[in-house]
CSV table of C-alpha atoms in Angstrom, one decimal:
chain,number,residue,atom,x,y,z
A,152,UNK,CA,18.8,0.4,-4.0
A,153,UNK,CA,18.2,-0.5,-7.7
A,154,UNK,CA,14.9,1.5,-7.6
A,155,UNK,CA,16.7,4.6,-6.2
A,156,UNK,CA,19.3,4.4,-8.9
A,157,UNK,CA,16.6,4.1,-11.6
A,158,UNK,CA,14.8,7.1,-10.2
A,159,UNK,CA,18.0,9.1,-10.3
A,160,UNK,CA,18.6,8.1,-13.9
A,161,UNK,CA,15.0,9.1,-14.7
A,162,UNK,CA,15.5,12.5,-13.2
A,163,UNK,CA,18.8,13.0,-15.0
A,164,UNK,CA,17.3,12.0,-18.3
A,165,UNK,CA,14.4,14.5,-17.7
A,166,UNK,CA,16.9,17.3,-17.1
A,167,UNK,CA,18.8,16.3,-20.2
A,168,UNK,CA,15.7,16.3,-22.3
A,169,UNK,CA,14.6,19.7,-21.0
A,170,UNK,CA,18.1,21.2,-21.7
A,171,UNK,CA,18.1,20.0,-25.3
A,172,UNK,CA,17.2,22.2,-28.2
A,173,UNK,CA,13.9,21.5,-29.8
A,174,UNK,CA,10.3,22.5,-29.7
A,175,UNK,CA,8.4,22.2,-26.5
A,176,UNK,CA,6.3,19.5,-28.0
A,177,UNK,CA,9.3,17.4,-28.7
A,178,UNK,CA,10.6,17.9,-25.2
A,179,UNK,CA,7.2,16.9,-23.8
A,180,UNK,CA,7.1,13.8,-26.0
A,181,UNK,CA,10.5,12.7,-24.8
A,182,UNK,CA,9.6,13.4,-21.2
A,183,UNK,CA,6.4,11.3,-21.6
A,184,UNK,CA,8.5,8.4,-23.2
A,185,UNK,CA,10.8,8.5,-20.2
A,186,UNK,CA,7.9,8.4,-17.8
A,187,UNK,CA,6.2,5.5,-19.7
A,188,UNK,CA,9.5,3.5,-19.7
A,189,UNK,CA,9.8,4.0,-15.9
A,190,UNK,CA,6.2,3.0,-15.3
A,191,UNK,CA,6.6,-0.2,-17.4
A,192,UNK,CA,9.9,-1.1,-15.7
A,193,UNK,CA,8.6,-0.6,-12.2
A,194,UNK,CA,4.8,-1.1,-12.1
A,195,UNK,CA,3.0,0.3,-9.0
A,196,UNK,CA,0.0,-1.0,-7.1
A,197,UNK,CA,-2.3,0.6,-4.6
A,198,UNK,CA,-4.1,-1.2,-1.8
A,199,UNK,CA,-7.4,0.1,-0.4
A,200,UNK,CA,-8.8,-1.2,2.9
A,201,UNK,CA,-12.5,-1.1,3.6
A,202,UNK,CA,-13.6,-1.7,7.3
A,203,UNK,CA,-17.0,-2.6,8.7
A,204,UNK,CA,-16.8,0.0,11.5
A,205,UNK,CA,-14.8,3.0,12.8
A,206,UNK,CA,-14.3,1.9,16.4
A,207,UNK,CA,-14.4,-1.4,18.3
A,208,UNK,CA,-14.8,-2.9,21.8
A,209,UNK,CA,-12.9,-5.8,23.2
A,210,UNK,CA,-14.1,-9.2,22.0
A,211,UNK,CA,-15.3,-7.7,18.7
A,212,UNK,CA,-13.9,-8.6,15.2
A,213,UNK,CA,-12.4,-6.0,12.9
A,214,UNK,CA,-13.7,-7.2,9.5
A,215,UNK,CA,-12.0,-5.7,6.5
A,216,UNK,CA,-11.8,-6.1,2.7
A,217,UNK,CA,-8.8,-5.1,0.7
A,218,UNK,CA,-8.7,-4.0,-2.9
A,219,UNK,CA,-5.4,-4.3,-4.8
A,220,UNK,CA,-5.4,-2.2,-7.9
A,221,UNK,CA,-2.9,-1.1,-10.6
A,222,UNK,CA,-1.8,2.4,-9.9
A,223,UNK,CA,-2.0,3.6,-13.5
A,224,UNK,CA,-5.4,2.2,-14.5
A,225,UNK,CA,-7.0,1.7,-11.1
A,226,UNK,CA,-8.2,-1.7,-12.3
A,227,UNK,CA,-7.7,-4.9,-10.2
A,228,UNK,CA,-4.1,-5.8,-10.2
A,229,UNK,CA,-2.7,-9.3,-10.9
A,230,UNK,CA,0.9,-8.5,-9.9
A,231,UNK,CA,0.6,-9.5,-6.2
A,232,UNK,CA,-1.0,-12.7,-5.2
A,233,UNK,CA,-0.3,-12.3,-1.5
A,234,UNK,CA,-1.2,-9.4,0.9
A,235,UNK,CA,0.2,-9.0,4.3
A,236,UNK,CA,-2.1,-7.3,6.8
A,237,UNK,CA,-1.0,-6.4,10.3
A,238,UNK,CA,-2.7,-5.2,13.5
A,239,UNK,CA,-0.4,-2.9,15.4
A,240,UNK,CA,-0.9,-1.7,19.0
A,241,UNK,CA,-0.7,2.0,20.1
A,242,UNK,CA,3.0,1.7,20.9
A,243,UNK,CA,3.9,0.3,17.5
A,244,UNK,CA,4.3,-3.5,18.1
A,245,UNK,CA,2.4,-6.0,15.9
A,246,UNK,CA,-0.4,-7.8,17.7
A,247,UNK,CA,-1.3,-10.1,14.8
A,248,UNK,CA,-0.1,-10.6,11.2
A,249,UNK,CA,-2.1,-12.2,8.4
A,250,UNK,CA,-0.9,-13.5,5.1
A,251,UNK,CA,-3.8,-13.5,2.6
A,252,UNK,CA,-4.3,-14.8,-0.9
A,253,UNK,CA,-5.4,-12.1,-3.4
A,254,UNK,CA,-7.9,-13.2,-6.1
A,255,UNK,CA,-9.1,-10.9,-8.8
A,256,UNK,CA,-7.6,-8.0,-6.9
A,257,UNK,CA,-9.5,-8.6,-3.7
A,258,UNK,CA,-9.2,-10.3,-0.4
A,259,UNK,CA,-10.8,-10.1,3.0
A,260,UNK,CA,-10.2,-11.1,6.6
A,261,UNK,CA,-10.7,-10.1,10.3
A,262,UNK,CA,-8.9,-9.6,13.5
A,263,UNK,CA,-10.3,-10.5,16.9
A,264,UNK,CA,-9.7,-7.9,19.6
A,265,UNK,CA,-8.9,-10.1,22.5
A,266,UNK,CA,-9.7,-9.2,26.1
A,267,UNK,CA,-6.0,-8.9,26.9
A,268,UNK,CA,-5.6,-5.8,24.7
A,269,UNK,CA,-5.7,-2.4,26.3
A,270,UNK,CA,-7.8,0.5,25.0
A,271,UNK,CA,-6.1,2.8,22.5
A,272,UNK,CA,-5.7,3.7,18.8
A,273,UNK,CA,-4.7,0.5,16.9
A,274,UNK,CA,-3.3,0.6,13.4
A,275,UNK,CA,-4.2,-1.8,10.6
A,276,UNK,CA,-1.8,-1.7,7.7
A,277,UNK,CA,-1.1,-3.8,4.7
A,278,UNK,CA,1.7,-4.5,2.3
A,279,UNK,CA,1.5,-6.2,-1.1
A,280,UNK,CA,4.5,-8.2,-2.3
A,281,UNK,CA,5.3,-5.4,-4.8
A,282,UNK,CA,5.4,-2.9,-1.9
A,283,UNK,CA,7.6,-5.1,0.2
A,284,UNK,CA,10.2,-5.1,-2.6
A,285,UNK,CA,10.2,-1.4,-3.2
A,286,UNK,CA,12.7,0.8,-1.3
A,287,UNK,CA,10.7,4.0,-1.2
A,288,UNK,CA,7.3,2.6,-0.2
A,289,UNK,CA,5.2,3.1,2.9
A,290,UNK,CA,2.4,0.8,3.9
A,291,UNK,CA,-1.2,1.7,3.5
A,292,UNK,CA,-2.9,1.9,7.0
A,293,UNK,CA,-5.7,3.3,9.1
A,294,UNK,CA,-5.9,4.0,12.8
A,295,UNK,CA,-9.0,3.0,14.8
A,296,UNK,CA,-9.9,3.2,18.5
A,297,UNK,CA,-10.4,0.2,20.7
A,298,UNK,CA,-12.7,1.3,23.5
A,299,UNK,CA,-13.5,0.1,27.0
A,300,UNK,CA,-17.0,-1.0,27.7
A,301,UNK,CA,-18.8,1.3,30.2
């Protein structure tokens, strides 16, 4: 809620800056100052997932590596120390959740596709601690098929 209010304040301040008299350069400078203030108050992160394959059979592992980077600089982030990674079945229910420690903006792990899982398109998604606290966020994820053996 707090984030939504700050975003509304940011948009209102932007409209007020553009409505003021002054040169376009002054308006752009004021707009950039508002944006910088917003970025410093609410830093953003991105999480990239790298997988070892594009599809899997039962009994195989889904190996992955996650990169947590600062949104502005795209350099390894030190804001989140924990990453939540979840394997979700085709109807949207979590099969397994992992809580991993992030070091130097990186972490890795794996999911075992048990024999009890049916074939279908499974989703692996992740959330950093920063993302979990943000109202307007959506998790980073990727769908991958789990196939039957012939």
